[in-house]
């Protein structure tokens, strides 16, 4: 409780240190422990992209975040249109939107996009930035070469035909080359006064304390110009501290409220907003040599030991119990044969068949975080699962590391010394598109450092299906391939599949106009604050 009081006091100090806030100011308590990286490719996972990526910056391709009643789709962003060559499926053309200005007043061109790709992919480029490359390079593995054909035409050549390229580019924020030049070609200086083309401008930032964003009144997409006067981001990684800050009026909005506080928050007239969205909460297994998870019977036993309905009760109903890697009813779900259910007897039987018992007890270590983007309530949830698995004869030890540290370990891979001998990690995943949903986790040649296949899984059969996904440009036909991929994910229990989040957040009754899209990302431009 001491840490809760300290965090709440810090939030109060941060807010009270400012002059009286305008009626149109929204203050958000994030789950992150620090302000996300501000240079164009934010850290802090999907939450970093939500609050510091798609606010200050734009990508070539955007998500449609205007609807709450159906899943989001891709729409044009800084690229007004794109197409793949009819005879050469590796050749893509992107037409750059005309007349777009960066916050510093310079003009967006195809050459500026090339400059941004170089900062992530070309290590000998003057603007190459390792911090941003660590966040963005693994998002765009399809890209082989790229060039500016003219001021408004960008050509990208992929390593092989890859229908998922537009999804990959939706992660890449475009920052201003002119601002970087003006600030002495120094990314640290750029981070203090960044310049993107997004609907928000960063007005002030204090690491680990707060960031202030103000509307970009000259934004190219006029309907998306924010209605608020200001938006303030405050890191509050402890859930009870977030709840305390909301109750006391120190913030107006919190991500992932503590489940046991939901009823009282509703009684206090707070808005509890939820929606289905493409996100799962898993343990990612190591498949390195010697890992206890290399035996499918062990992986299935762990999945059968989890009491998902009991966990839902623990979370106050704020979850969808996993039936697979994708949520129930998803168009890619298919018809897997292995059913995720609580069956301790079968779990014990499978474990015994795998050779574990009194003479050879099962014991391993899992890396977890205390908070973070999409991590829901990781400490009580993992403790619950730890008890579930113990009942099946599986002893699990945890090592707790800060969320951004866990992300770095995830990028380094299970074989890297940073994994500290762990055979798994608790990780939440954005699963909205074929690449981020499936391919990046398990493709053979995306093992670190080439990508984020943390567990070093490699199966030629899976790779063959991934190739089919990339080479299938017809959406209906691609869906059938993705269903086969998902069936393999589930039948072989490739992850510990626990739950799907409902993206719960708690808002003051003063917050008006928010539309919670079925997406990890959200649009804050529609929001106003009542008196």
Short mmCIF file of C-alpha atoms in Angstrom, two decimals:
data_model
loop_
_atom_site.label_atom_id
_atom_site.label_comp_id
_atom_site.label_asym_id
_atom_site.label_seq_id
_atom_site.Cartn_x
_atom_site.Cartn_y
_atom_site.Cartn_z
CA UNK A 1 0.00 0.00 0.00
CA UNK A 2 2.97 2.30 0.58
CA UNK A 3 3.75 2.22 -3.16
CA UNK A 4 0.10 2.93 -3.99
CA UNK A 5 0.04 6.01 -1.73
CA UNK A 6 3.35 7.23 -3.15
CA UNK A 7 2.16 6.83 -6.75
CA UNK A 8 -1.13 8.58 -6.01
CA UNK A 9 0.70 11.40 -4.25
CA UNK A 10 3.01 11.75 -7.23
CA UNK A 11 0.03 12.03 -9.58
CA UNK A 12 -1.50 14.68 -7.30
CA UNK A 13 1.74 16.63 -7.22
CA UNK A 14 2.07 16.50 -10.99
CA UNK A 15 -1.40 17.88 -11.52
CA UNK A 16 -1.38 20.43 -8.70
CA UNK A 17 1.98 21.75 -9.87
CA UNK A 18 0.25 23.19 -12.95
CA UNK A 19 -1.89 26.31 -13.13
CA UNK A 20 -5.66 25.85 -13.15
CA UNK A 21 -6.44 23.48 -16.00
CA UNK A 22 -8.64 24.58 -18.87
CA UNK A 23 -12.10 23.09 -19.24
CA UNK A 24 -10.95 21.30 -22.37
CA UNK A 25 -8.02 19.46 -20.76
CA UNK A 26 -8.05 15.67 -20.52
CA UNK A 27 -5.66 14.01 -18.03
CA UNK A 28 -4.92 10.32 -18.63
CA UNK A 29 -3.39 7.82 -16.20
CA UNK A 30 -1.42 5.34 -18.32
CA UNK A 31 -0.29 1.86 -17.24
CA UNK A 32 3.23 2.60 -18.49
CA UNK A 33 5.89 3.57 -15.96
CA UNK A 34 7.42 6.20 -18.25
CA UNK A 35 6.52 8.57 -21.07
CA UNK A 36 6.89 6.69 -24.38
CA UNK A 37 9.75 7.59 -26.70
CA UNK A 38 8.75 10.75 -28.58
CA UNK A 39 10.85 10.60 -31.76
CA UNK A 40 8.44 8.72 -34.04
CA UNK A 41 8.78 5.05 -33.05
CA UNK A 42 7.55 4.93 -29.43
CA UNK A 43 8.55 2.31 -26.90
CA UNK A 44 6.23 1.08 -24.10
CA UNK A 45 4.48 -1.38 -26.42
CA UNK A 46 1.08 -0.76 -27.98
CA UNK A 47 0.22 1.81 -25.29
CA UNK A 48 3.20 3.87 -26.41
CA UNK A 49 1.91 3.77 -29.98
CA UNK A 50 -1.60 4.68 -28.78
CA UNK A 51 -0.57 7.78 -26.85
CA UNK A 52 2.68 8.99 -28.46
CA UNK A 53 2.66 7.32 -31.88
CA UNK A 54 -0.69 7.91 -33.56
CA UNK A 55 -1.12 11.27 -31.86
CA UNK A 56 2.03 13.22 -32.77
CA UNK A 57 2.74 11.16 -35.89
CA UNK A 58 1.04 9.66 -38.92
CA UNK A 59 1.90 6.52 -40.87
CA UNK A 60 1.48 5.91 -44.59
CA UNK A 61 -1.44 3.64 -43.71
CA UNK A 62 -3.98 4.31 -40.94
CA UNK A 63 -6.60 2.32 -39.05
CA UNK A 64 -10.22 3.47 -39.24
CA UNK A 65 -10.96 4.27 -35.57
CA UNK A 66 -14.36 5.91 -36.10
CA UNK A 67 -16.59 2.90 -35.31
CA UNK A 68 -17.24 0.95 -32.11
CA UNK A 69 -19.58 -1.61 -33.66
CA UNK A 70 -17.24 -3.44 -36.04
CA UNK A 71 -13.54 -4.35 -36.31
CA UNK A 72 -11.22 -1.65 -37.66
CA UNK A 73 -9.96 -1.74 -41.24
CA UNK A 74 -7.02 -0.10 -42.98
CA UNK A 75 -7.55 3.29 -44.62
CA UNK A 76 -5.26 5.78 -46.41
CA UNK A 77 -2.99 7.86 -44.16
CA UNK A 78 -0.01 9.81 -45.47
CA UNK A 79 -0.35 7.61 -48.54
CA UNK A 80 -3.50 8.70 -50.36
CA UNK A 81 -3.47 5.36 -52.19
CA UNK A 82 -1.33 2.30 -52.84
CA UNK A 83 -1.20 -0.57 -55.30
CA UNK A 84 0.80 -3.68 -56.06
CA UNK A 85 2.09 -4.30 -59.58
CA UNK A 86 -0.13 -6.71 -61.52
CA UNK A 87 2.81 -8.63 -62.98
CA UNK A 88 5.36 -8.26 -60.17
CA UNK A 89 3.79 -8.79 -56.73
CA UNK A 90 6.95 -7.56 -54.98
CA UNK A 91 6.58 -4.04 -56.42
CA UNK A 92 4.35 -1.57 -54.57
CA UNK A 93 3.56 2.06 -55.38
CA UNK A 94 2.41 4.52 -52.72
CA UNK A 95 1.06 7.93 -53.75
CA UNK A 96 2.00 10.47 -51.06
CA UNK A 97 -0.76 12.81 -49.91
CA UNK A 98 -0.22 16.28 -51.36
CA UNK A 99 0.10 19.40 -49.19
CA UNK A 100 0.79 17.72 -45.83
CA UNK A 101 2.99 19.78 -43.48
CA UNK A 102 5.09 18.69 -40.53
CA UNK A 103 4.60 20.55 -37.25
CA UNK A 104 7.72 22.64 -38.05
CA UNK A 105 6.17 23.80 -41.34
CA UNK A 106 8.25 21.67 -43.71
CA UNK A 107 6.49 19.68 -46.44
CA UNK A 108 6.00 15.92 -46.57
CA UNK A 109 7.51 14.29 -49.67
CA UNK A 110 8.36 10.78 -50.79
CA UNK A 111 12.00 11.61 -50.04
CA UNK A 112 11.05 12.37 -46.42
CA UNK A 113 9.50 8.90 -46.18
CA UNK A 114 12.69 7.36 -47.59
CA UNK A 115 14.65 9.33 -44.96
CA UNK A 116 12.42 7.82 -42.25
CA UNK A 117 12.88 4.28 -43.53
CA UNK A 118 16.64 4.88 -43.58
CA UNK A 119 16.58 5.96 -39.92
CA UNK A 120 15.27 2.47 -39.09
CA UNK A 121 16.90 0.21 -41.68
CA UNK A 122 20.16 1.79 -42.90
CA UNK A 123 22.80 1.68 -40.18
CA UNK A 124 25.26 3.88 -42.08
CA UNK A 125 22.67 6.64 -42.64
CA UNK A 126 23.45 9.85 -40.66
CA UNK A 127 19.90 9.79 -39.22
CA UNK A 128 19.96 6.10 -38.20
CA UNK A 129 18.70 5.84 -34.61
CA UNK A 130 19.18 2.59 -32.73
CA UNK A 131 16.41 3.33 -30.21
CA UNK A 132 13.85 3.85 -32.96
CA UNK A 133 15.23 0.98 -35.04
CA UNK A 134 14.74 -1.34 -32.06
CA UNK A 135 11.04 -0.42 -32.05
CA UNK A 136 10.33 -0.21 -35.78
CA UNK A 137 12.68 -2.42 -37.76
CA UNK A 138 10.99 -5.68 -36.76
CA UNK A 139 7.63 -4.22 -37.84
CA UNK A 140 8.62 -4.04 -41.54
CA UNK A 141 10.53 -7.24 -42.41
CA UNK A 142 8.99 -7.43 -45.88
CA UNK A 143 10.87 -4.38 -47.17
CA UNK A 144 13.90 -5.05 -49.39
CA UNK A 145 14.44 -1.69 -51.13
CA UNK A 146 12.63 1.61 -51.51
CA UNK A 147 13.02 4.86 -53.45
CA UNK A 148 11.33 8.16 -54.18
CA UNK A 149 10.20 8.06 -57.81
CA UNK A 150 9.19 11.73 -57.57
CA UNK A 151 8.01 14.11 -54.82
CA UNK A 152 4.70 12.30 -54.39
CA UNK A 153 5.50 8.73 -55.44
CA UNK A 154 7.20 6.11 -53.26
CA UNK A 155 8.19 2.69 -54.57
CA UNK A 156 8.79 -0.24 -52.21
CA UNK A 157 10.15 -3.61 -53.30
CA UNK A 158 9.49 -6.50 -50.92
CA UNK A 159 11.79 -9.50 -50.41
CA UNK A 160 9.04 -11.76 -51.75
CA UNK A 161 5.36 -11.21 -52.56
CA UNK A 162 3.78 -10.02 -49.32
CA UNK A 163 0.14 -9.01 -49.07
CA UNK A 164 0.67 -7.91 -45.45
CA UNK A 165 2.90 -4.91 -46.31
CA UNK A 166 0.21 -2.23 -45.70
CA UNK A 167 -0.38 -3.65 -42.19
CA UNK A 168 3.34 -3.45 -41.49
CA UNK A 169 3.59 0.18 -42.62
CA UNK A 170 0.73 1.19 -40.30
CA UNK A 171 3.27 0.98 -37.42
CA UNK A 172 5.82 3.40 -38.90
CA UNK A 173 5.48 7.05 -37.81
CA UNK A 174 6.98 9.66 -40.13
CA UNK A 175 9.09 12.34 -38.42
CA UNK A 176 10.46 15.58 -39.88
CA UNK A 177 13.92 15.52 -41.52
CA UNK A 178 13.97 19.33 -41.44
CA UNK A 179 13.42 19.45 -37.66
CA UNK A 180 16.21 16.90 -37.12
CA UNK A 181 18.55 19.02 -39.24
CA UNK A 182 17.52 22.19 -37.42
CA UNK A 183 18.26 20.61 -34.02
CA UNK A 184 21.84 19.72 -34.90
CA UNK A 185 21.10 16.24 -36.26
CA UNK A 186 20.55 15.08 -32.70
CA UNK A 187 17.73 12.69 -31.77
CA UNK A 188 17.96 13.56 -28.08
CA UNK A 189 17.23 17.19 -28.89
CA UNK A 190 14.54 16.15 -31.36
CA UNK A 191 12.84 14.16 -28.57
CA UNK A 192 12.32 17.39 -26.60
CA UNK A 193 10.62 19.23 -29.47
CA UNK A 194 9.55 16.53 -31.94
CA UNK A 195 7.87 17.21 -35.24
CA UNK A 196 5.50 14.83 -36.97
CA UNK A 197 2.44 15.41 -39.14
CA UNK A 198 -0.08 14.08 -36.59
CA UNK A 199 -3.23 15.69 -35.11
CA UNK A 200 -1.42 16.49 -31.84
CA UNK A 201 1.79 18.40 -31.08
CA UNK A 202 4.00 17.63 -28.09
CA UNK A 203 4.14 20.85 -26.04
CA UNK A 204 6.15 19.65 -23.03
CA UNK A 205 7.59 16.44 -21.65
CA UNK A 206 9.13 15.43 -18.31
CA UNK A 207 10.41 11.84 -18.29
CA UNK A 208 8.55 9.52 -15.87
CA UNK A 209 6.21 12.36 -14.91
CA UNK A 210 4.08 13.86 -17.69
CA UNK A 211 3.68 14.81 -21.31
CA UNK A 212 1.45 17.60 -22.59
CA UNK A 213 -0.08 17.46 -26.07
CA UNK A 214 -1.96 20.25 -27.83
CA UNK A 215 -4.01 20.17 -31.06
CA UNK A 216 -2.38 20.63 -34.44
CA UNK A 217 -4.84 23.19 -35.76
CA UNK A 218 -3.37 22.85 -39.27
CA UNK A 219 -3.81 19.08 -39.46
CA UNK A 220 -4.45 17.83 -42.98
CA UNK A 221 -7.45 15.63 -42.03
CA UNK A 222 -9.80 18.36 -40.80
CA UNK A 223 -12.42 16.09 -39.11
CA UNK A 224 -9.63 14.65 -36.92
CA UNK A 225 -8.40 17.98 -35.52
CA UNK A 226 -8.74 17.51 -31.73
CA UNK A 227 -11.52 19.36 -29.95
CA UNK A 228 -9.67 19.46 -26.60
CA UNK A 229 -7.40 22.30 -25.55
CA UNK A 230 -4.83 19.91 -24.15
CA UNK A 231 -4.21 16.25 -23.32
CA UNK A 232 -1.87 15.31 -20.44
CA UNK A 233 -0.33 11.86 -20.12
CA UNK A 234 0.72 10.68 -16.64
CA UNK A 235 2.51 7.34 -16.02
CA UNK A 236 0.72 5.43 -13.22
CA UNK A 237 1.75 1.77 -13.48
CA UNK A 238 0.02 0.61 -10.26
CA UNK A 239 -3.72 -0.07 -10.82
CA UNK A 240 -4.90 1.06 -7.37
CA UNK A 241 -2.95 4.28 -7.75
CA UNK A 242 -4.75 4.91 -11.05
CA UNK A 243 -8.11 4.32 -9.36
CA UNK A 244 -7.20 6.64 -6.48
CA UNK A 245 -6.15 9.37 -8.92
CA UNK A 246 -9.46 9.07 -10.80
CA UNK A 247 -11.57 9.11 -7.63
CA UNK A 248 -9.82 12.22 -6.33
CA UNK A 249 -10.16 14.09 -9.63
CA UNK A 250 -6.42 14.19 -10.28
CA UNK A 251 -6.98 12.46 -13.64
CA UNK A 252 -10.06 12.13 -15.84
CA UNK A 253 -9.30 8.81 -17.50
CA UNK A 254 -7.45 5.65 -16.52
CA UNK A 255 -6.39 2.63 -18.50
CA UNK A 256 -7.06 -0.84 -17.03
CA UNK A 257 -8.85 -0.03 -13.75
CA UNK A 258 -8.40 -2.51 -10.89
CA UNK A 259 -11.27 -5.05 -11.33
CA UNK A 260 -12.31 -4.95 -7.68
CA UNK A 261 -12.84 -1.20 -7.99
CA UNK A 262 -15.18 -1.33 -11.00
CA UNK A 263 -18.45 -1.60 -9.02
CA UNK A 264 -17.60 1.33 -6.76
CA UNK A 265 -16.40 3.41 -9.71
CA UNK A 266 -19.74 2.82 -11.43
CA UNK A 267 -21.51 3.79 -8.20
CA UNK A 268 -19.51 7.03 -8.23
CA UNK A 269 -20.90 7.73 -11.73
CA UNK A 270 -17.65 6.92 -13.52
CA UNK A 271 -17.93 5.53 -17.04
CA UNK A 272 -16.58 1.98 -17.48
CA UNK A 273 -15.94 1.59 -21.20
CA UNK A 274 -15.23 -1.83 -22.74
CA UNK A 275 -15.26 -3.34 -26.19
CA UNK A 276 -14.00 -6.48 -27.88
CA UNK A 277 -10.71 -5.84 -29.56
CA UNK A 278 -7.88 -7.80 -31.17
CA UNK A 279 -5.68 -8.53 -28.19
CA UNK A 280 -4.75 -11.67 -26.31
CA UNK A 281 -2.93 -12.40 -23.04
CA UNK A 282 -0.55 -15.35 -23.22
CA UNK A 283 2.54 -17.05 -21.99
CA UNK A 284 4.98 -17.20 -24.88
CA UNK A 285 6.90 -20.48 -24.65
CA UNK A 286 10.60 -20.90 -25.38
CA UNK A 287 11.24 -23.57 -28.01
CA UNK A 288 15.01 -23.41 -27.65
CA UNK A 289 16.87 -26.68 -27.18
CA UNK A 290 16.21 -28.14 -23.74
CA UNK A 291 13.04 -26.14 -23.06
CA UNK A 292 10.39 -27.96 -21.04
CA UNK A 293 7.81 -26.67 -23.53
CA UNK A 294 9.19 -28.56 -26.52
CA UNK A 295 6.84 -31.47 -25.70
CA UNK A 296 3.32 -30.83 -27.01
CA UNK A 297 1.90 -32.90 -24.11
CA UNK A 298 3.40 -30.43 -21.63
CA UNK A 299 2.02 -27.44 -23.53
CA UNK A 300 -1.43 -29.01 -23.71
CA UNK A 301 -1.30 -29.95 -20.00
CA UNK A 302 -0.61 -26.33 -19.05
CA UNK A 303 -3.51 -25.11 -21.21
CA UNK A 304 -5.85 -27.68 -19.65
CA UNK A 305 -4.83 -26.65 -16.11
CA UNK A 306 -5.96 -23.02 -16.44
CA UNK A 307 -9.32 -22.14 -14.85
CA UNK A 308 -10.36 -19.39 -17.26
CA UNK A 309 -13.85 -19.00 -15.82
CA UNK A 310 -12.36 -18.59 -12.34
CA UNK A 311 -9.98 -15.99 -13.70
CA UNK A 312 -12.91 -14.14 -15.27
CA UNK A 313 -14.54 -13.98 -11.85
CA UNK A 314 -11.29 -12.65 -10.36
CA UNK A 315 -11.27 -9.91 -13.02
CA UNK A 316 -14.85 -8.85 -12.37
CA UNK A 317 -15.95 -10.18 -15.75
CA UNK A 318 -13.53 -7.94 -17.67
CA UNK A 319 -12.18 -10.63 -20.00
CA UNK A 320 -13.20 -13.12 -22.67
CA UNK A 321 -11.93 -16.64 -21.80
CA UNK A 322 -9.58 -17.88 -24.51
CA UNK A 323 -10.71 -20.68 -26.80
CA UNK A 324 -7.70 -20.11 -29.03
CA UNK A 325 -5.08 -17.56 -29.94
CA UNK A 326 -7.81 -15.57 -31.69
CA UNK A 327 -11.06 -14.72 -29.85
CA UNK A 328 -14.16 -16.91 -30.22
CA UNK A 329 -16.07 -16.11 -33.40
CA UNK A 330 -13.09 -14.50 -35.15
CA UNK A 331 -13.04 -14.95 -38.92
CA UNK A 332 -9.63 -16.67 -38.67
CA UNK A 333 -10.62 -19.06 -35.86
CA UNK A 334 -11.28 -22.13 -38.03
CA UNK A 335 -12.09 -25.45 -36.37
CA UNK A 336 -9.27 -26.56 -34.04
CA UNK A 337 -9.58 -30.04 -32.51
CA UNK A 338 -7.88 -29.27 -29.18
CA UNK A 339 -10.35 -27.60 -26.83
CA UNK A 340 -9.16 -25.12 -24.21
CA UNK A 341 -10.99 -26.11 -21.07
CA UNK A 342 -10.23 -26.86 -17.41
CA UNK A 343 -9.45 -30.59 -17.21
CA UNK A 344 -7.01 -31.32 -14.38
CA UNK A 345 -7.22 -35.08 -14.76
CA UNK A 346 -6.21 -34.91 -18.42
CA UNK A 347 -3.51 -32.34 -17.63
CA UNK A 348 -1.97 -34.67 -15.03
CA UNK A 349 -2.22 -37.62 -17.43
CA UNK A 350 -0.42 -35.73 -20.21
CA UNK A 351 2.27 -34.55 -17.80
CA UNK A 352 2.87 -38.12 -16.64
CA UNK A 353 3.07 -39.30 -20.25
CA UNK A 354 5.73 -36.64 -20.81
CA UNK A 355 7.78 -38.21 -18.01
CA UNK A 356 7.04 -35.89 -15.10
CA UNK A 357 6.08 -37.12 -11.66
CA UNK A 358 7.40 -37.54 -8.09
CA UNK A 359 10.80 -38.73 -9.31
CA UNK A 360 11.01 -35.96 -11.92
CA UNK A 361 9.01 -32.93 -10.75
CA UNK A 362 8.10 -30.26 -13.28
CA UNK A 363 9.62 -26.88 -12.46
CA UNK A 364 10.45 -23.87 -14.62
CA UNK A 365 10.71 -20.07 -14.57
CA UNK A 366 8.50 -17.52 -16.34
CA UNK A 367 9.26 -13.82 -16.83
CA UNK A 368 6.40 -11.45 -15.95
CA UNK A 369 5.89 -7.69 -15.54
CA UNK A 370 4.04 -5.75 -12.83
CA UNK A 371 2.15 -3.59 -15.37
CA UNK A 372 2.31 -2.38 -18.94
CA UNK A 373 0.53 -1.96 -22.25
CA UNK A 374 -2.23 -4.54 -22.61
CA UNK A 375 -0.98 -6.52 -19.63
CA UNK A 376 -4.31 -6.14 -17.79
CA UNK A 377 -3.63 -7.06 -14.13
CA UNK A 378 -0.49 -9.17 -14.56
CA UNK A 379 0.49 -9.86 -10.94
CA UNK A 380 -2.83 -11.27 -9.61
CA UNK A 381 -3.52 -13.00 -12.93
CA UNK A 382 -0.15 -14.75 -12.98
CA UNK A 383 -0.47 -15.75 -9.34
CA UNK A 384 -3.86 -17.29 -10.16
CA UNK A 385 -2.38 -19.27 -13.08
CA UNK A 386 0.59 -20.29 -10.94
CA UNK A 387 -1.85 -21.90 -8.49
CA UNK A 388 -3.80 -23.55 -11.32
CA UNK A 389 -0.66 -25.15 -12.73
CA UNK A 390 0.50 -26.22 -9.27
CA UNK A 391 -2.70 -28.23 -8.93
CA UNK A 392 -1.69 -30.14 -12.07
CA UNK A 393 1.82 -30.79 -10.71
CA UNK A 394 3.64 -27.93 -12.46
CA UNK A 395 5.76 -25.69 -10.23
CA UNK A 396 6.21 -22.23 -11.72
CA UNK A 397 8.65 -19.63 -10.43
CA UNK A 398 8.35 -16.01 -11.54
CA UNK A 399 10.93 -13.33 -12.16
CA UNK A 400 9.33 -9.89 -12.23
CA UNK A 401 10.85 -7.24 -14.52
CA UNK A 402 9.63 -3.78 -15.58
CA UNK A 403 7.49 -3.80 -18.74
CA UNK A 404 9.89 -1.97 -21.03
CA UNK A 405 12.68 -4.30 -19.85
CA UNK A 406 10.48 -7.29 -20.69
CA UNK A 407 9.95 -5.87 -24.19
CA UNK A 408 13.73 -5.63 -24.66
CA UNK A 409 14.13 -9.24 -23.46
CA UNK A 410 11.38 -10.28 -25.89
CA UNK A 411 13.27 -8.67 -28.76
CA UNK A 412 16.55 -10.31 -27.71
CA UNK A 413 15.08 -13.83 -27.75
CA UNK A 414 14.86 -16.81 -25.41
CA UNK A 415 18.45 -17.87 -26.12
CA UNK A 416 19.86 -14.50 -25.07
CA UNK A 417 21.37 -14.13 -21.60
CA UNK A 418 18.79 -11.43 -20.80
CA UNK A 419 16.10 -14.15 -20.59
CA UNK A 420 17.83 -15.29 -17.38
CA UNK A 421 17.16 -18.97 -17.88
CA UNK A 422 13.39 -18.52 -18.19
CA UNK A 423 11.46 -20.82 -20.52
CA UNK A 424 8.54 -18.49 -21.06
CA UNK A 425 7.27 -14.96 -20.66
CA UNK A 426 3.86 -13.45 -20.03
CA UNK A 427 3.12 -11.22 -23.01
CA UNK A 428 0.03 -9.57 -24.44
CA UNK A 429 -0.28 -9.36 -28.20
CA UNK A 430 -1.96 -7.11 -30.73
CA UNK A 431 -3.48 -9.64 -33.15
CA UNK A 432 -5.30 -7.46 -35.65
CA UNK A 433 -3.47 -8.35 -38.85
CA UNK A 434 -1.81 -11.46 -40.29
CA UNK A 435 1.74 -10.31 -39.64
CA UNK A 436 1.45 -9.02 -36.07
CA UNK A 437 -1.19 -11.63 -35.22
CA UNK A 438 0.61 -14.74 -36.43
CA UNK A 439 3.71 -14.47 -38.60
CA UNK A 440 6.07 -12.41 -36.44
CA UNK A 441 5.78 -14.84 -33.50
CA UNK A 442 6.67 -18.10 -35.24
CA UNK A 443 8.36 -17.64 -38.62
CA UNK A 444 11.73 -19.39 -38.70
CA UNK A 445 13.75 -16.49 -40.12
CA UNK A 446 12.22 -13.97 -37.69
CA UNK A 447 14.09 -15.42 -34.73
CA UNK A 448 16.02 -12.67 -32.90
CA UNK A 449 17.81 -10.51 -33.83
CA UNK A 450 16.03 -10.64 -37.20
CA UNK A 451 12.56 -10.38 -35.63
CA UNK A 452 10.41 -11.09 -32.60
CA UNK A 453 10.07 -14.88 -32.71
CA UNK A 454 11.20 -14.82 -29.05
CA UNK A 455 10.84 -18.55 -28.52
CA UNK A 456 12.97 -19.55 -31.55
CA UNK A 457 10.13 -21.74 -32.87
CA UNK A 458 10.73 -23.17 -36.33
CA UNK A 459 8.42 -25.49 -38.26
CA UNK A 460 8.65 -25.77 -42.08
CA UNK A 461 4.94 -26.64 -42.25
CA UNK A 462 4.03 -23.37 -40.50
CA UNK A 463 6.45 -21.41 -42.67
CA UNK A 464 4.81 -22.86 -45.78
CA UNK A 465 1.42 -21.60 -44.59
CA UNK A 466 2.90 -18.17 -43.80
CA UNK A 467 4.20 -18.05 -47.40
CA UNK A 468 0.67 -18.85 -48.60
CA UNK A 469 -0.69 -15.94 -46.54
CA UNK A 470 1.78 -13.52 -48.10
CA UNK A 471 1.12 -14.76 -51.62
CA UNK A 472 -2.67 -14.69 -51.33
CA UNK A 473 -3.91 -11.22 -52.29
CA UNK A 474 -7.59 -12.23 -52.38
CA UNK A 475 -9.06 -11.57 -48.91
CA UNK A 476 -11.48 -14.50 -48.88
CA UNK A 477 -8.85 -17.01 -49.97
CA UNK A 478 -6.36 -15.56 -47.49
CA UNK A 479 -8.88 -16.03 -44.66
CA UNK A 480 -9.02 -19.78 -45.37
CA UNK A 481 -5.24 -20.03 -45.08
CA UNK A 482 -5.28 -18.04 -41.84
CA UNK A 483 -7.87 -20.44 -40.41
CA UNK A 484 -5.46 -23.33 -41.01
CA UNK A 485 -2.70 -21.34 -39.32
CA UNK A 486 -4.87 -20.75 -36.27
CA UNK A 487 -5.88 -24.40 -36.06
CA UNK A 488 -2.20 -25.34 -35.86
CA UNK A 489 -1.62 -22.66 -33.16
CA UNK A 490 -4.37 -24.22 -31.03
CA UNK A 491 -4.01 -27.92 -31.76
CA UNK A 492 -0.30 -27.84 -30.95
CA UNK A 493 -0.85 -25.49 -27.97
CA UNK A 494 1.93 -23.22 -29.20
CA UNK A 495 1.20 -20.66 -26.44
CA UNK A 496 -0.48 -20.73 -23.06
CA UNK A 497 -3.69 -19.12 -24.27
CA UNK A 498 -5.43 -17.52 -21.31
CA UNK A 499 -7.74 -14.64 -22.17
CA UNK A 500 -8.77 -11.85 -24.50
CA UNK A 501 -8.98 -8.39 -22.98
CA UNK A 502 -12.03 -6.14 -23.33
CA UNK A 503 -9.87 -3.00 -23.22
CA UNK A 504 -11.45 -1.67 -20.01
CA UNK A 505 -10.89 1.96 -19.11
CA UNK A 506 -12.60 4.18 -16.56
CA UNK A 507 -13.57 7.77 -17.41
CA UNK A 508 -14.87 10.69 -15.43
CA UNK A 509 -18.48 11.62 -16.30
CA UNK A 510 -17.01 14.87 -17.67
CA UNK A 511 -15.42 13.02 -20.59
CA UNK A 512 -17.73 13.23 -23.62
CA UNK A 513 -17.62 12.03 -27.21
CA UNK A 514 -15.20 9.10 -26.93
CA UNK A 515 -15.78 6.26 -29.41
CA UNK A 516 -13.95 3.11 -28.28
CA UNK A 517 -12.89 1.42 -31.51
CA UNK A 518 -12.37 -2.33 -31.73
CA UNK A 519 -8.66 -1.65 -31.93
CA UNK A 520 -5.61 -1.40 -29.69
CA UNK A 521 -5.37 2.23 -30.85
CA UNK A 522 -7.92 5.00 -30.30
CA UNK A 523 -8.76 8.45 -31.66
CA UNK A 524 -8.75 11.18 -28.99
CA UNK A 525 -9.82 13.90 -31.42
CA UNK A 526 -13.56 13.43 -30.83
CA UNK A 527 -13.36 14.00 -27.07
CA UNK A 528 -14.60 17.08 -25.21
CA UNK A 529 -14.75 17.85 -21.47
CA UNK A 530 -18.00 18.95 -19.84
CA UNK A 531 -17.80 21.78 -17.27
#
